[in-house]
PDB file of C-alpha atoms in Angstrom:
ATOM      1  CA  MET A   1       0.127   0.002   0.028  1.00 79.00           C
ATOM      2  CA  ASN A   2       1.287   3.494  -1.022  1.00 92.00           C
ATOM      3  CA  LEU A   3       2.264   5.942   1.648  1.00 97.00           C
ATOM      4  CA  ARG A   4       0.010   8.916   2.177  1.00 98.00           C
ATOM      5  CA  LEU A   5       0.656  12.433   3.519  1.00 98.00           C
ATOM      6  CA  MET A   6      -1.924  15.090   4.548  1.00 98.00           C
ATOM      7  CA  SER A   7      -0.880  18.711   4.904  1.00 98.00           C
ATOM      8  CA  VAL A   8      -3.368  20.966   6.531  1.00 98.00           C
ATOM      9  CA  HIS A   9      -3.321  24.757   6.053  1.00 98.00           C
ATOM     10  CA  ALA A  10      -5.460  27.735   6.826  1.00 98.00           C
ATOM     11  CA  HIS A  11      -5.454  29.537   3.260  1.00 97.00           C
ATOM     12  CA  PRO A  12      -4.617  29.035  -0.503  1.00 97.00           C
ATOM     13  CA  ASP A  13      -0.896  29.767  -0.795  1.00 97.00           C
ATOM     14  CA  ASP A  14       0.100  28.517   2.661  1.00 97.00           C
ATOM     15  CA  GLU A  15       0.754  25.054   1.224  1.00 98.00           C
ATOM     16  CA  SER A  16       3.293  26.905  -1.144  1.00 98.00           C
ATOM     17  CA  SER A  17       4.976  28.882   1.359  1.00 96.00           C
ATOM     18  CA  LYS A  18       5.215  26.120   4.121  1.00 97.00           C
ATOM     19  CA  GLY A  19       6.876  22.883   3.169  1.00 98.00           C
ATOM     20  CA  ALA A  20       5.995  22.844  -0.579  1.00 98.00           C
ATOM     21  CA  ALA A  21       9.285  21.429  -1.726  1.00 98.00           C
ATOM     22  CA  THR A  22       8.667  18.495   0.727  1.00 98.00           C
ATOM     23  CA  LEU A  23       5.312  17.988  -0.820  1.00 98.00           C
ATOM     24  CA  ALA A  24       6.666  18.144  -4.527  1.00 98.00           C
ATOM     25  CA  LYS A  25       9.618  15.710  -3.320  1.00 98.00           C
ATOM     26  CA  TYR A  26       7.068  13.009  -1.856  1.00 98.00           C
ATOM     27  CA  ALA A  27       4.541  13.296  -4.627  1.00 98.00           C
ATOM     28  CA  ALA A  28       7.504  12.625  -7.210  1.00 98.00           C
ATOM     29  CA  GLU A  29       8.435   9.626  -5.281  1.00 97.00           C
ATOM     30  CA  GLY A  30       4.991   8.087  -5.605  1.00 96.00           C
ATOM     31  CA  VAL A  31       3.520   9.327  -2.201  1.00 97.00           C
ATOM     32  CA  GLU A  32      -0.047  10.193  -2.234  1.00 98.00           C
ATOM     33  CA  VAL A  33      -0.183  13.779  -1.025  1.00 98.00           C
ATOM     34  CA  LEU A  34      -3.346  15.676  -0.013  1.00 98.00           C
ATOM     35  CA  VAL A  35      -3.393  19.286   0.767  1.00 98.00           C
ATOM     36  CA  VAL A  36      -6.346  20.537   2.713  1.00 98.00           C
ATOM     37  CA  THR A  37      -7.200  24.139   2.697  1.00 98.00           C
ATOM     38  CA  CYS A  38      -9.483  25.183   5.547  1.00 98.00           C
ATOM     39  CA  THR A  39     -10.723  28.368   4.175  1.00 98.00           C
ATOM     40  CA  GLY A  40     -11.068  30.059   0.892  1.00 97.00           C
ATOM     41  CA  GLY A  41      -8.751  32.988   1.565  1.00 96.00           C
ATOM     42  CA  GLU A  42     -11.639  35.435   0.989  1.00 95.00           C
ATOM     43  CA  ARG A  43     -10.603  38.142   3.342  1.00 94.00           C
ATOM     44  CA  GLY A  44      -7.046  38.128   2.090  1.00 94.00           C
ATOM     45  CA  ASP A  45      -5.216  41.120   0.822  1.00 94.00           C
ATOM     46  CA  VAL A  46      -3.737  41.491  -2.753  1.00 96.00           C
ATOM     47  CA  LEU A  47      -0.123  41.478  -1.787  1.00 95.00           C
ATOM     48  CA  ASN A  48       1.225  41.745  -5.310  1.00 96.00           C
ATOM     49  CA  PRO A  49       1.288  45.370  -6.660  1.00 96.00           C
ATOM     50  CA  ALA A  50       1.058  44.079 -10.328  1.00 96.00           C
ATOM     51  CA  MET A  51      -2.438  42.364  -9.174  1.00 97.00           C
ATOM     52  CA  ASP A  52      -3.981  45.168  -7.612  1.00 95.00           C
ATOM     53  CA  ARG A  53      -6.176  46.239 -10.368  1.00 95.00           C
ATOM     54  CA  PRO A  54     -10.088  46.571 -10.967  1.00 95.00           C
ATOM     55  CA  GLY A  55     -11.801  43.269 -10.736  1.00 95.00           C
ATOM     56  CA  VAL A  56      -9.428  41.520  -8.605  1.00 96.00           C
ATOM     57  CA  ARG A  57     -10.370  42.433  -5.047  1.00 94.00           C
ATOM     58  CA  GLU A  58     -14.192  42.008  -6.049  1.00 95.00           C
ATOM     59  CA  ASN A  59     -13.520  38.394  -7.425  1.00 96.00           C
ATOM     60  CA  LEU A  60     -10.736  37.495  -4.956  1.00 96.00           C
ATOM     61  CA  ALA A  61     -12.336  34.263  -3.666  1.00 95.00           C
ATOM     62  CA  ALA A  62     -12.633  32.869  -7.230  1.00 97.00           C
ATOM     63  CA  ILE A  63      -9.242  34.057  -8.169  1.00 98.00           C
ATOM     64  CA  ARG A  64      -7.547  32.457  -5.224  1.00 97.00           C
ATOM     65  CA  ARG A  65      -9.295  28.920  -6.156  1.00 98.00           C
ATOM     66  CA  VAL A  66      -7.757  29.462  -9.701  1.00 98.00           C
ATOM     67  CA  GLU A  67      -4.217  30.166  -8.212  1.00 98.00           C
ATOM     68  CA  MET A  68      -4.679  27.140  -5.833  1.00 98.00           C
ATOM     69  CA  ALA A  69      -5.444  24.714  -8.848  1.00 98.00           C
ATOM     70  CA  GLU A  70      -2.384  25.925 -10.481  1.00 98.00           C
ATOM     71  CA  ALA A  71      -0.205  25.509  -7.464  1.00 98.00           C
ATOM     72  CA  ARG A  72      -1.435  22.188  -6.810  1.00 98.00           C
ATOM     73  CA  ARG A  73      -0.840  21.107 -10.459  1.00 98.00           C
ATOM     74  CA  ILE A  74       2.780  22.316 -10.205  1.00 98.00           C
ATOM     75  CA  LEU A  75       3.408  20.331  -6.955  1.00 98.00           C
ATOM     76  CA  GLY A  76       1.848  17.228  -8.189  1.00 98.00           C
ATOM     77  CA  VAL A  77      -0.633  16.897  -5.297  1.00 98.00           C
ATOM     78  CA  ARG A  78      -4.252  16.681  -4.541  1.00 98.00           C
ATOM     79  CA  GLN A  79      -6.187  19.760  -2.784  1.00 98.00           C
ATOM     80  CA  HIS A  80      -9.372  19.833  -0.974  1.00 98.00           C
ATOM     81  CA  PHE A  81     -11.182  22.974   0.406  1.00 98.00           C
ATOM     82  CA  LEU A  82     -12.544  22.034   3.883  1.00 97.00           C
ATOM     83  CA  GLY A  83     -15.283  24.778   3.194  1.00 96.00           C
ATOM     84  CA  PHE A  84     -15.002  27.519   5.855  1.00 97.00           C
ATOM     85  CA  VAL A  85     -14.663  31.246   5.500  1.00 97.00           C
ATOM     86  CA  ASP A  86     -11.544  33.151   5.924  1.00 97.00           C
ATOM     87  CA  SER A  87     -11.342  35.177   9.263  1.00 97.00           C
ATOM     88  CA  GLY A  88      -9.376  37.792   8.017  1.00 95.00           C
ATOM     89  CA  LEU A  89      -6.786  39.477  10.281  1.00 91.00           C
ATOM     90  CA  PRO A  90      -8.594  41.952  12.617  1.00 89.00           C
ATOM     91  CA  GLY A  91      -6.851  44.818  14.129  1.00 87.00           C
ATOM     92  CA  PRO A  92      -6.284  45.265  17.893  1.00 86.00           C
ATOM     93  CA  GLY A  93      -9.684  45.258  19.625  1.00 85.00           C
ATOM     94  CA  GLU A  94     -11.596  44.438  16.613  1.00 90.00           C
ATOM     95  CA  PRO A  95     -14.012  41.310  16.645  1.00 94.00           C
ATOM     96  CA  LEU A  96     -13.736  38.379  14.415  1.00 95.00           C
ATOM     97  CA  PRO A  97     -16.484  38.523  11.561  1.00 96.00           C
ATOM     98  CA  GLU A  98     -19.532  36.365  12.176  1.00 95.00           C
ATOM     99  CA  GLY A  99     -19.535  33.018  10.525  1.00 95.00           C
ATOM    100  CA  CYS A 100     -15.856  32.930  10.101  1.00 97.00           C
ATOM    101  CA  PHE A 101     -13.582  29.876  10.336  1.00 97.00           C
ATOM    102  CA  ALA A 102     -11.864  30.971  13.520  1.00 97.00           C
ATOM    103  CA  LEU A 103     -15.403  31.156  15.299  1.00 97.00           C
ATOM    104  CA  ALA A 104     -16.728  27.918  14.058  1.00 96.00           C
ATOM    105  CA  PRO A 105     -17.295  25.214  16.933  1.00 96.00           C
ATOM    106  CA  LEU A 106     -14.272  23.114  17.232  1.00 96.00           C
ATOM    107  CA  GLU A 107     -16.128  19.793  17.147  1.00 95.00           C
ATOM    108  CA  GLU A 108     -17.876  20.805  14.027  1.00 93.00           C
ATOM    109  CA  VAL A 109     -14.717  21.692  12.053  1.00 95.00           C
ATOM    110  CA  ALA A 110     -12.753  18.833  13.561  1.00 97.00           C
ATOM    111  CA  GLY A 111     -15.615  16.406  12.589  1.00 97.00           C
ATOM    112  CA  ARG A 112     -15.315  17.562   9.051  1.00 97.00           C
ATOM    113  CA  LEU A 113     -11.514  17.022   8.970  1.00 98.00           C
ATOM    114  CA  VAL A 114     -11.973  13.575  10.575  1.00 98.00           C
ATOM    115  CA  GLY A 115     -14.165  12.523   7.790  1.00 98.00           C
ATOM    116  CA  LEU A 116     -11.613  13.678   5.397  1.00 98.00           C
ATOM    117  CA  MET A 117      -8.774  11.776   7.401  1.00 98.00           C
ATOM    118  CA  ARG A 118     -11.051   8.576   7.395  1.00 98.00           C
ATOM    119  CA  SER A 119     -11.425   8.681   3.664  1.00 98.00           C
ATOM    120  CA  PHE A 120      -7.849   9.559   2.564  1.00 98.00           C
ATOM    121  CA  ARG A 121      -6.411   7.647   5.261  1.00 98.00           C
ATOM    122  CA  PRO A 122      -3.160   9.521   5.808  1.00 98.00           C
ATOM    123  CA  HIS A 123      -0.056   7.831   7.614  1.00 98.00           C
ATOM    124  CA  VAL A 124       1.526  11.097   8.202  1.00 98.00           C
ATOM    125  CA  VAL A 125      -0.364  14.567   9.103  1.00 98.00           C
ATOM    126  CA  VAL A 126       1.598  17.885   8.933  1.00 98.00           C
ATOM    127  CA  THR A 127       0.134  21.113  10.273  1.00 98.00           C
ATOM    128  CA  TYR A 128       1.232  24.311  12.240  1.00 97.00           C
ATOM    129  CA  ASP A 129       2.188  24.387  16.035  1.00 96.00           C
ATOM    130  CA  GLU A 130      -0.006  26.075  18.599  1.00 95.00           C
ATOM    131  CA  THR A 131       1.314  29.663  17.602  1.00 92.00           C
ATOM    132  CA  GLY A 132       0.009  29.079  14.005  1.00 89.00           C
ATOM    133  CA  GLY A 133       3.430  29.984  12.880  1.00 86.00           C
ATOM    134  CA  TYR A 134       2.464  33.555  13.321  1.00 83.00           C
ATOM    135  CA  PRO A 135      -0.830  34.890  15.151  1.00 85.00           C
ATOM    136  CA  HIS A 136      -3.473  34.774  12.514  1.00 93.00           C
ATOM    137  CA  PRO A 137      -6.711  33.333  13.889  1.00 96.00           C
ATOM    138  CA  ASP A 138      -7.218  31.117  11.041  1.00 97.00           C
ATOM    139  CA  HIS A 139      -3.682  29.604  11.592  1.00 97.00           C
ATOM    140  CA  ILE A 140      -4.147  29.029  15.226  1.00 97.00           C
ATOM    141  CA  ARG A 141      -7.690  27.549  14.493  1.00 97.00           C
ATOM    142  CA  THR A 142      -6.013  25.201  11.967  1.00 98.00           C
ATOM    143  CA  HIS A 143      -3.662  24.060  14.533  1.00 98.00           C
ATOM    144  CA  GLN A 144      -6.310  23.164  17.016  1.00 98.00           C
ATOM    145  CA  VAL A 145      -8.640  21.629  14.472  1.00 98.00           C
ATOM    146  CA  THR A 146      -5.943  19.259  13.089  1.00 98.00           C
ATOM    147  CA  VAL A 147      -4.769  18.160  16.607  1.00 98.00           C
ATOM    148  CA  ALA A 148      -8.321  17.417  17.553  1.00 98.00           C
ATOM    149  CA  ALA A 149      -8.981  15.525  14.325  1.00 98.00           C
ATOM    150  CA  PHE A 150      -5.705  13.491  14.491  1.00 98.00           C
ATOM    151  CA  ASP A 151      -6.608  12.322  17.974  1.00 97.00           C
ATOM    152  CA  ALA A 152     -10.121  11.488  17.091  1.00 98.00           C
ATOM    153  CA  ALA A 153      -9.781   9.911  13.731  1.00 98.00           C
ATOM    154  CA  GLY A 154      -8.848   6.533  15.014  1.00 97.00           C
ATOM    155  CA  GLU A 155     -11.521   6.246  17.775  1.00 96.00           C
ATOM    156  CA  ALA A 156     -14.855   4.538  16.585  1.00 94.00           C
ATOM    157  CA  GLY A 157     -16.852   6.256  19.259  1.00 94.00           C
ATOM    158  CA  ARG A 158     -16.178   9.774  17.876  1.00 95.00           C
ATOM    159  CA  HIS A 159     -17.713  11.291  15.106  1.00 95.00           C
ATOM    160  CA  PRO A 160     -19.556   8.042  14.263  1.00 93.00           C
ATOM    161  CA  GLY A 161     -21.070   9.419  10.906  1.00 92.00           C
ATOM    162  CA  ALA A 162     -17.750  10.496   9.479  1.00 94.00           C
ATOM    163  CA  GLY A 163     -16.719   7.044   8.311  1.00 95.00           C
ATOM    164  CA  ALA A 164     -14.641   3.842   9.516  1.00 96.00           C
ATOM    165  CA  PRO A 165     -12.040   4.860  11.967  1.00 97.00           C
ATOM    166  CA  TRP A 166      -8.477   5.460  10.726  1.00 98.00           C
ATOM    167  CA  LEU A 167      -5.268   5.947  12.950  1.00 97.00           C
ATOM    168  CA  PRO A 168      -2.826   8.470  11.418  1.00 98.00           C
ATOM    169  CA  LEU A 169       0.593   7.387  12.774  1.00 98.00           C
ATOM    170  CA  LYS A 170       2.673  10.712  12.924  1.00 98.00           C
ATOM    171  CA  LEU A 171       1.782  14.168  13.404  1.00 98.00           C
ATOM    172  CA  TYR A 172       4.247  16.991  12.580  1.00 98.00           C
ATOM    173  CA  TYR A 173       4.258  20.816  12.938  1.00 98.00           C
ATOM    174  CA  GLN A 174       5.847  23.073  10.522  1.00 97.00           C
ATOM    175  CA  GLY A 175       9.207  24.428  11.479  1.00 95.00           C
ATOM    176  CA  GLY A 176      10.357  26.465   8.388  1.00 90.00           C
ATOM    177  CA  LEU A 177      11.314  30.092   8.131  1.00 86.00           C
ATOM    178  CA  SER A 178      12.757  29.913  11.474  1.00 90.00           C
ATOM    179  CA  ARG A 179      15.309  32.512  12.917  1.00 92.00           C
ATOM    180  CA  PRO A 180      18.380  29.987  12.324  1.00 94.00           C
ATOM    181  CA  TRP A 181      17.186  29.835   8.622  1.00 95.00           C
ATOM    182  CA  PHE A 182      17.116  33.616   8.293  1.00 94.00           C
ATOM    183  CA  GLN A 183      20.228  33.902  10.185  1.00 94.00           C
ATOM    184  CA  ALA A 184      22.138  31.288   7.915  1.00 95.00           C
ATOM    185  CA  LEU A 185      21.058  32.820   4.724  1.00 95.00           C
ATOM    186  CA  HIS A 186      21.879  36.410   6.029  1.00 95.00           C
ATOM    187  CA  ASP A 187      25.377  35.453   7.077  1.00 96.00           C
ATOM    188  CA  ALA A 188      26.024  33.540   3.811  1.00 97.00           C
ATOM    189  CA  MET A 189      24.848  36.260   1.497  1.00 96.00           C
ATOM    190  CA  THR A 190      26.614  39.216   3.460  1.00 96.00           C
ATOM    191  CA  ALA A 191      29.740  36.899   3.342  1.00 96.00           C
ATOM    192  CA  ARG A 192      29.669  37.195  -0.254  1.00 95.00           C
ATOM    193  CA  GLY A 193      28.954  40.898  -0.411  1.00 95.00           C
ATOM    194  CA  LEU A 194      25.089  40.607  -1.054  1.00 94.00           C
ATOM    195  CA  ASP A 195      22.438  42.342   0.849  1.00 92.00           C
ATOM    196  CA  SER A 196      20.164  39.698   2.319  1.00 92.00           C
ATOM    197  CA  GLY A 197      17.349  42.130   2.898  1.00 90.00           C
ATOM    198  CA  MET A 198      16.826  39.989   6.247  1.00 92.00           C
ATOM    199  CA  ARG A 199      17.985  42.501   8.960  1.00 90.00           C
ATOM    200  CA  GLU A 200      14.591  43.962   9.871  1.00 89.00           C
ATOM    201  CA  VAL A 201      13.155  40.452  10.085  1.00 89.00           C
ATOM    202  CA  LEU A 202      15.956  39.074  12.208  1.00 91.00           C
ATOM    203  CA  ALA A 203      15.558  42.033  14.627  1.00 89.00           C
ATOM    204  CA  GLU A 204      11.985  40.994  15.208  1.00 86.00           C
ATOM    205  CA  LEU A 205      12.161  37.295  15.380  1.00 85.00           C
ATOM    206  CA  PRO A 206      12.391  35.760  18.941  1.00 82.00           C
ATOM    207  CA  ALA A 207      15.670  33.882  19.672  1.00 79.00           C
ATOM    208  CA  ALA A 208      13.650  30.616  20.737  1.00 77.00           C
ATOM    209  CA  GLY A 209      11.712  28.627  18.524  1.00 83.00           C
ATOM    210  CA  LEU A 210      10.164  25.298  17.754  1.00 92.00           C
ATOM    211  CA  GLU A 211      12.409  22.175  18.394  1.00 95.00           C
ATOM    212  CA  ILE A 212      13.245  20.606  15.146  1.00 97.00           C
ATOM    213  CA  THR A 213      13.353  16.853  15.199  1.00 98.00           C
ATOM    214  CA  THR A 214      13.031  16.316  11.326  1.00 98.00           C
ATOM    215  CA  ARG A 215      14.902  17.961   8.492  1.00 98.00           C
ATOM    216  CA  VAL A 216      13.740  16.629   4.968  1.00 98.00           C
ATOM    217  CA  PRO A 217      16.400  17.011   2.254  1.00 98.00           C
ATOM    218  CA  CYS A 218      14.519  18.649  -0.717  1.00 98.00           C
ATOM    219  CA  ALA A 219      16.768  21.281  -2.202  1.00 98.00           C
ATOM    220  CA  GLU A 220      16.073  19.894  -5.619  1.00 98.00           C
ATOM    221  CA  TYR A 221      12.436  21.014  -5.380  1.00 98.00           C
ATOM    222  CA  PHE A 222      13.029  24.480  -4.323  1.00 98.00           C
ATOM    223  CA  ALA A 223      12.535  25.642  -7.903  1.00 98.00           C
ATOM    224  CA  THR A 224       8.918  23.619  -7.960  1.00 98.00           C
ATOM    225  CA  ARG A 225       8.226  25.374  -4.498  1.00 98.00           C
ATOM    226  CA  ASP A 226       8.962  28.704  -6.315  1.00 98.00           C
ATOM    227  CA  ARG A 227       6.932  28.085  -9.152  1.00 98.00           C
ATOM    228  CA  ALA A 228       3.915  27.262  -6.979  1.00 98.00           C
ATOM    229  CA  LEU A 229       4.414  30.216  -4.958  1.00 98.00           C
ATOM    230  CA  LEU A 230       4.316  32.585  -8.032  1.00 98.00           C
ATOM    231  CA  ALA A 231       1.141  30.691  -8.965  1.00 98.00           C
ATOM    232  CA  HIS A 232      -0.460  32.636  -6.143  1.00 98.00           C
ATOM    233  CA  ALA A 233      -0.163  35.778  -8.073  1.00 98.00           C
ATOM    234  CA  THR A 234      -2.553  37.879  -5.735  1.00 98.00           C
ATOM    235  CA  GLN A 235      -0.436  36.915  -2.630  1.00 97.00           C
ATOM    236  CA  ILE A 236       3.176  36.704  -4.002  1.00 97.00           C
ATOM    237  CA  ASP A 237       5.312  39.754  -5.276  1.00 96.00           C
ATOM    238  CA  PRO A 238       8.054  38.299  -7.312  1.00 96.00           C
ATOM    239  CA  ASN A 239      10.125  41.411  -6.688  1.00 93.00           C
ATOM    240  CA  ALA A 240       9.935  41.279  -2.855  1.00 92.00           C
ATOM    241  CA  GLY A 241      10.078  39.229   0.208  1.00 90.00           C
ATOM    242  CA  PHE A 242      10.923  35.800   0.118  1.00 91.00           C
ATOM    243  CA  MET A 243      11.558  35.663  -3.666  1.00 93.00           C
ATOM    244  CA  LEU A 244      14.562  37.869  -3.407  1.00 92.00           C
ATOM    245  CA  HIS A 245      17.251  35.644  -1.684  1.00 93.00           C
ATOM    246  CA  ASP A 246      19.657  33.713  -3.733  1.00 94.00           C
ATOM    247  CA  ARG A 247      18.479  30.218  -4.395  1.00 96.00           C
ATOM    248  CA  ASP A 248      21.961  28.752  -4.853  1.00 97.00           C
ATOM    249  CA  ILE A 249      23.047  29.929  -1.489  1.00 97.00           C
ATOM    250  CA  GLU A 250      19.878  28.662  -0.015  1.00 97.00           C
ATOM    251  CA  ARG A 251      20.613  25.071  -1.401  1.00 98.00           C
ATOM    252  CA  GLU A 252      24.103  25.376  -0.174  1.00 97.00           C
ATOM    253  CA  VAL A 253      23.438  26.493   3.453  1.00 97.00           C
ATOM    254  CA  TRP A 254      19.930  25.077   4.142  1.00 98.00           C
ATOM    255  CA  PRO A 255      19.027  22.259   1.787  1.00 98.00           C
ATOM    256  CA  THR A 256      16.153  21.034   3.952  1.00 98.00           C
ATOM    257  CA  GLU A 257      12.644  21.802   5.157  1.00 98.00           C
ATOM    258  CA  ASP A 258      12.283  21.245   8.759  1.00 98.00           C
ATOM    259  CA  TYR A 259       9.505  19.818  11.174  1.00 98.00           C
ATOM    260  CA  HIS A 260       8.747  19.124  14.805  1.00 98.00           C
ATOM    261  CA  LEU A 261       7.396  15.529  15.438  1.00 98.00           C
ATOM    262  CA  ALA A 262       4.393  16.058  17.845  1.00 98.00           C
ATOM    263  CA  ARG A 263       2.807  12.820  18.035  1.00 97.00           C
ATOM    264  CA  SER A 264       3.926   9.269  16.923  1.00 98.00           C
ATOM    265  CA  HIS A 265       2.122   5.940  17.035  1.00 97.00           C
ATOM    266  CA  VAL A 266       5.400   4.111  15.746  1.00 96.00           C
ATOM    267  CA  ASP A 267       8.634   3.820  17.213  1.00 95.00           C
ATOM    268  CA  VAL A 268      11.129   6.619  15.959  1.00 95.00           C
ATOM    269  CA  ALA A 269      14.531   7.806  16.788  1.00 95.00           C
ATOM    270  CA  THR A 270      15.126  11.503  16.382  1.00 96.00           C
ATOM    271  CA  PRO A 271      16.804  13.377  14.473  1.00 98.00           C
ATOM    272  CA  GLU A 272      14.987  12.175  11.330  1.00 98.00           C
ATOM    273  CA  ASP A 273      15.451  12.937   7.632  1.00 98.00           C
ATOM    274  CA  ASP A 274      11.988  11.397   6.513  1.00 98.00           C
ATOM    275  CA  LEU A 275       8.408  12.204   7.715  1.00 98.00           C
ATOM    276  CA  PHE A 276       7.954   8.448   6.983  1.00 98.00           C
ATOM    277  CA  ALA A 277      10.516   7.162   9.184  1.00 97.00           C
ATOM    278  CA  GLY A 278       9.330   4.219  11.100  1.00 95.00           C
ATOM    279  CA  VAL A 279       6.313   3.893   8.695  1.00 96.00           C
ATOM    280  CA  ARG A 280       8.053   2.768   5.417  1.00 91.00           C
ATOM    281  CA  CYS A 281       8.250  -0.835   4.482  1.00 84.00           C
ATOM    282  CA  PRO A 282      12.073  -1.807   4.378  1.00 81.00           C
ATOM    283  CA  GLN A 283      11.551  -3.880   1.503  1.00 73.00           C
ATOM    284  CA  ARG A 284       9.417  -1.239  -0.363  1.00 81.00           C
ATOM    285  CA  PRO A 285      10.126   2.146   0.688  1.00 76.00           C
ATOM    286  CA  THR A 286       7.460   3.816  -0.992  1.00 78.00           C
ATOM    287  CA  ALA A 287       4.831   1.463   0.843  1.00 85.00           C
ATOM    288  CA  VAL A 288       3.904   1.199   4.324  1.00 86.00           C
ATOM    289  CA  ALA A 289       5.343  -1.458   6.665  1.00 80.00           C
ATOM    290  CA  ASP A 290       3.322  -4.685   7.275  1.00 62.00           C
ATOM    291  CA  ALA A 291       0.522  -4.573   9.877  1.00 47.00           C
ATOM    292  CA  ALA A 292       2.671  -6.092  12.580  1.00 45.00           C
ATOM    293  CA  ALA A 293       5.118  -3.248  12.348  1.00 46.00           C
ATOM    294  CA  CYS A 294       2.787  -0.572  11.566  1.00 45.00           C
ATOM    295  CA  PRO A 295      -0.628  -0.793  13.496  1.00 47.00           C
ATOM    296  CA  GLY A 296      -2.359   1.782  11.449  1.00 46.00           C
ATOM    297  CA  CYS A 297      -1.613   0.424   7.842  1.00 48.00           C
ATOM    298  CA  GLY A 298      -4.220  -1.378   5.695  1.00 47.00           C
TER     299      GLY A 298
END
């Protein structure tokens, strides 16, 4: 049986800015990969000045679905919208909009994701840590929902109408775009006489971060990641931000995408270099181990 990976995100474009090279790598190796997008990004901004033109903001939800479809195609993965409405990013003291994802009852949202887990049957699930990666209400809610669904999917008594129980074996949190990543690229670029453009970011990032247990080598898929990012044209300015650092330097100094192993139902030894460590069949690396070694396979 093939390996299966589910990556759960808040908005269209998150899958391409967080762990996209990993997704492309595993998909190219024959792993079944499903991206779950909790909201449609309806309340997002237009972050690319070239796309800030008449007709874009008015049709942002539809445009972001088209962008998502192209990014999915580039990465070689499947994608599913969970069907909730973007919460936006309220200012200090502003309430969340009625009916948004962040206000949806946890059991309701988790139940919908449980149904998807039970139908897709992932061996590995990836999402954000409890901070959301940054304090957007939809990212924090995505963490809460994914953890709740991961814990419930294998229990027959929970969400009985959501399909036959399935036990996902490992849960990871995204660990990318960390302070050490920014520092390594900044140091390498400045050593070569290049302006990294990262000083302001480094000044704002906290020294402490998520413990990294797993580093997936995927430098050969950074170009695929970049194409997927640029497919989200309303969100990614090709002349600013993440798109500006030297890719050859990135491949040299940080050729991995990084994760924190939060839950595991299989025996593991960290550090790892594979999200499927402990899950793969030793004789068939693209398949799960037999039932005796892997209680969730089948």
